[in-house]
XYZ file of C-alpha atoms in Angstrom:
153
model
C 19.607 -11.418 13.955
C 15.538 -11.650 14.834
C 14.820 -9.087 11.330
C 17.048 -11.546 9.400
C 14.519 -14.652 10.479
C 11.343 -11.934 10.145
C 12.076 -11.306 6.408
C 13.222 -14.909 6.466
C 9.566 -16.179 6.954
C 7.689 -13.503 5.037
C 10.358 -14.511 1.948
C 9.219 -18.446 2.918
C 5.216 -17.428 3.632
C 5.640 -15.251 -0.165
C 7.168 -18.185 -2.071
C 4.661 -20.692 -0.797
C 1.557 -18.404 -1.698
C 3.726 -17.490 -4.852
C 3.414 -13.586 -4.233
C 6.240 -12.441 -6.922
C 5.954 -8.690 -5.783
C 6.564 -9.462 -2.100
C 9.311 -12.437 -2.768
C 11.268 -9.341 -5.193
C 10.087 -6.652 -2.249
C 11.772 -8.873 0.497
C 14.872 -9.873 -1.523
C 15.447 -6.323 -2.433
C 15.511 -5.322 1.452
C 17.121 -8.204 2.470
C 20.384 -7.495 -0.087
C 19.731 -3.763 1.033
C 20.548 -4.568 4.378
C 23.680 -6.788 3.168
C 24.840 -2.733 1.576
C 27.954 -1.413 3.586
C 25.604 1.431 4.618
C 22.399 -0.250 4.918
C 20.568 2.134 7.379
C 21.028 5.004 5.665
C 19.828 2.839 2.243
C 16.891 1.420 4.627
C 15.733 4.769 6.318
C 15.926 6.508 2.546
C 13.153 3.075 1.072
C 11.246 3.946 3.939
C 10.430 7.477 3.738
C 10.355 7.671 -0.080
C 9.447 4.687 -0.468
C 5.730 5.474 -0.990
C 5.957 8.731 -2.596
C 8.246 6.414 -5.229
C 5.442 3.455 -5.405
C 2.981 6.053 -5.539
C 4.363 6.986 -8.344
C 4.678 4.365 -10.403
C 1.318 3.338 -10.049
C 0.509 6.631 -11.357
C 2.419 6.461 -13.736
C 1.123 2.839 -15.052
C -2.585 4.501 -14.384
C -1.823 7.739 -17.082
C 0.059 5.381 -19.788
C -3.223 4.349 -21.075
C -3.617 7.845 -21.393
C -0.348 8.661 -23.183
C -1.304 5.769 -25.418
C -4.130 6.715 -26.649
C -6.318 3.978 -25.294
C -8.521 5.761 -22.602
C -9.317 9.090 -24.749
C -11.882 11.777 -23.451
C -14.693 10.325 -25.219
C -14.232 7.428 -22.233
C -14.027 9.695 -19.578
C -17.427 11.441 -21.052
C -18.492 7.710 -21.959
C -17.995 6.770 -17.874
C -20.428 9.833 -16.917
C -23.601 7.856 -18.460
C -23.334 4.574 -16.382
C -24.373 4.651 -12.561
C -20.961 2.354 -12.045
C -18.740 5.141 -13.816
C -20.232 7.650 -11.159
C -19.452 4.870 -8.645
C -16.294 4.835 -10.043
C -15.115 7.946 -9.380
C -16.893 8.393 -5.926
C -14.554 5.185 -5.101
C -11.498 7.280 -6.296
C -12.281 9.929 -3.997
C -13.115 8.257 -0.952
C -9.400 5.824 -1.826
C -7.728 9.233 -2.299
C -9.099 10.555 0.852
C -8.624 7.857 3.006
C -5.246 7.166 1.472
C -4.016 10.459 2.454
C -5.675 9.663 6.461
C -3.721 6.754 6.401
C -0.146 8.242 5.605
C -0.498 10.688 8.098
C -1.454 8.125 11.043
C 1.400 5.742 10.065
C 3.562 8.645 10.995
C 2.020 9.190 13.666
C 1.469 5.644 14.717
C 4.093 3.263 13.867
C 2.961 0.631 15.453
C -0.394 0.029 13.490
C 2.691 -0.126 10.644
C 3.051 -3.777 12.006
C -0.418 -4.584 12.262
C -1.006 -3.325 8.767
C 2.014 -5.379 6.658
C 1.079 -8.710 8.784
C -2.527 -7.941 7.629
C -1.664 -7.117 3.969
C 0.930 -10.020 3.765
C -1.508 -12.258 5.045
C -4.353 -11.046 2.199
C -1.801 -11.152 -0.397
C -0.293 -14.740 0.219
C -3.521 -16.469 1.357
C -6.123 -14.583 -0.330
C -4.941 -13.843 -3.133
C -4.840 -10.148 -2.369
C -2.887 -7.199 -3.960
C -0.022 -5.501 -2.171
C -1.637 -2.098 -3.142
C -3.699 -2.002 0.014
C -1.030 -0.907 3.186
C -2.018 2.985 2.309
C -5.781 2.558 1.551
C -5.886 0.012 4.913
C -4.186 2.469 6.983
C -6.529 5.055 5.676
C -9.798 2.991 6.860
C -8.047 2.277 9.894
C -7.952 5.788 10.920
C -11.706 5.673 10.304
C -12.617 3.296 12.517
C -10.668 4.607 14.664
C -12.070 8.158 14.520
C -15.655 6.248 14.944
C -14.586 4.508 17.865
C -13.154 7.683 19.664
C -16.249 9.215 19.094
C -18.487 6.541 20.587
C -16.014 6.416 23.778
C -15.987 10.082 24.143
C -20.034 10.040 24.041
C-alpha cells in the first residue's frame, strides 16, 4: 500500500509540475504494478531499463547523423572553437561519471532513493530534465571519493 501512496504522490507532483515524462513513467510503473506478474515485470524494468533508456537516448543522438544534418564537416568545425573542445571534454567527463554512478547505484541502492527524490525535485520545481540520475550518481560517487580521501588523511 505504501508504494501506491508514494507513486500517487509522485504522480501528483508530476502533474502539478506539468512534467509529461515523469507522468508517463509513473503511470507506466503503476500499470505494470497491476499486471499479474508485476514483480517479474518490474524487476526486469529495473534491471534493463537503464540500458534501454541509454540506448534510446543514444539513438536520438545518432539520428541527426543518419539524416545528414550532422556531417564530418560539422565535427571538424567543432574542433575549431574552444566551445567544441569544452563540449568534447564534458562529453567524456559525463560518460566517465555515468559509468562510476551506475556502479555506485549497484553497490549502494539506498542512494537511489535520494537521487530519485533529487531528480523529481529538480524536474518538477526547477524545470530540469530527468536525464540526470545516472550523471548525478556519478557526481555523488566523485564527491564521496573526495570525502573518503579527506577522512582517511
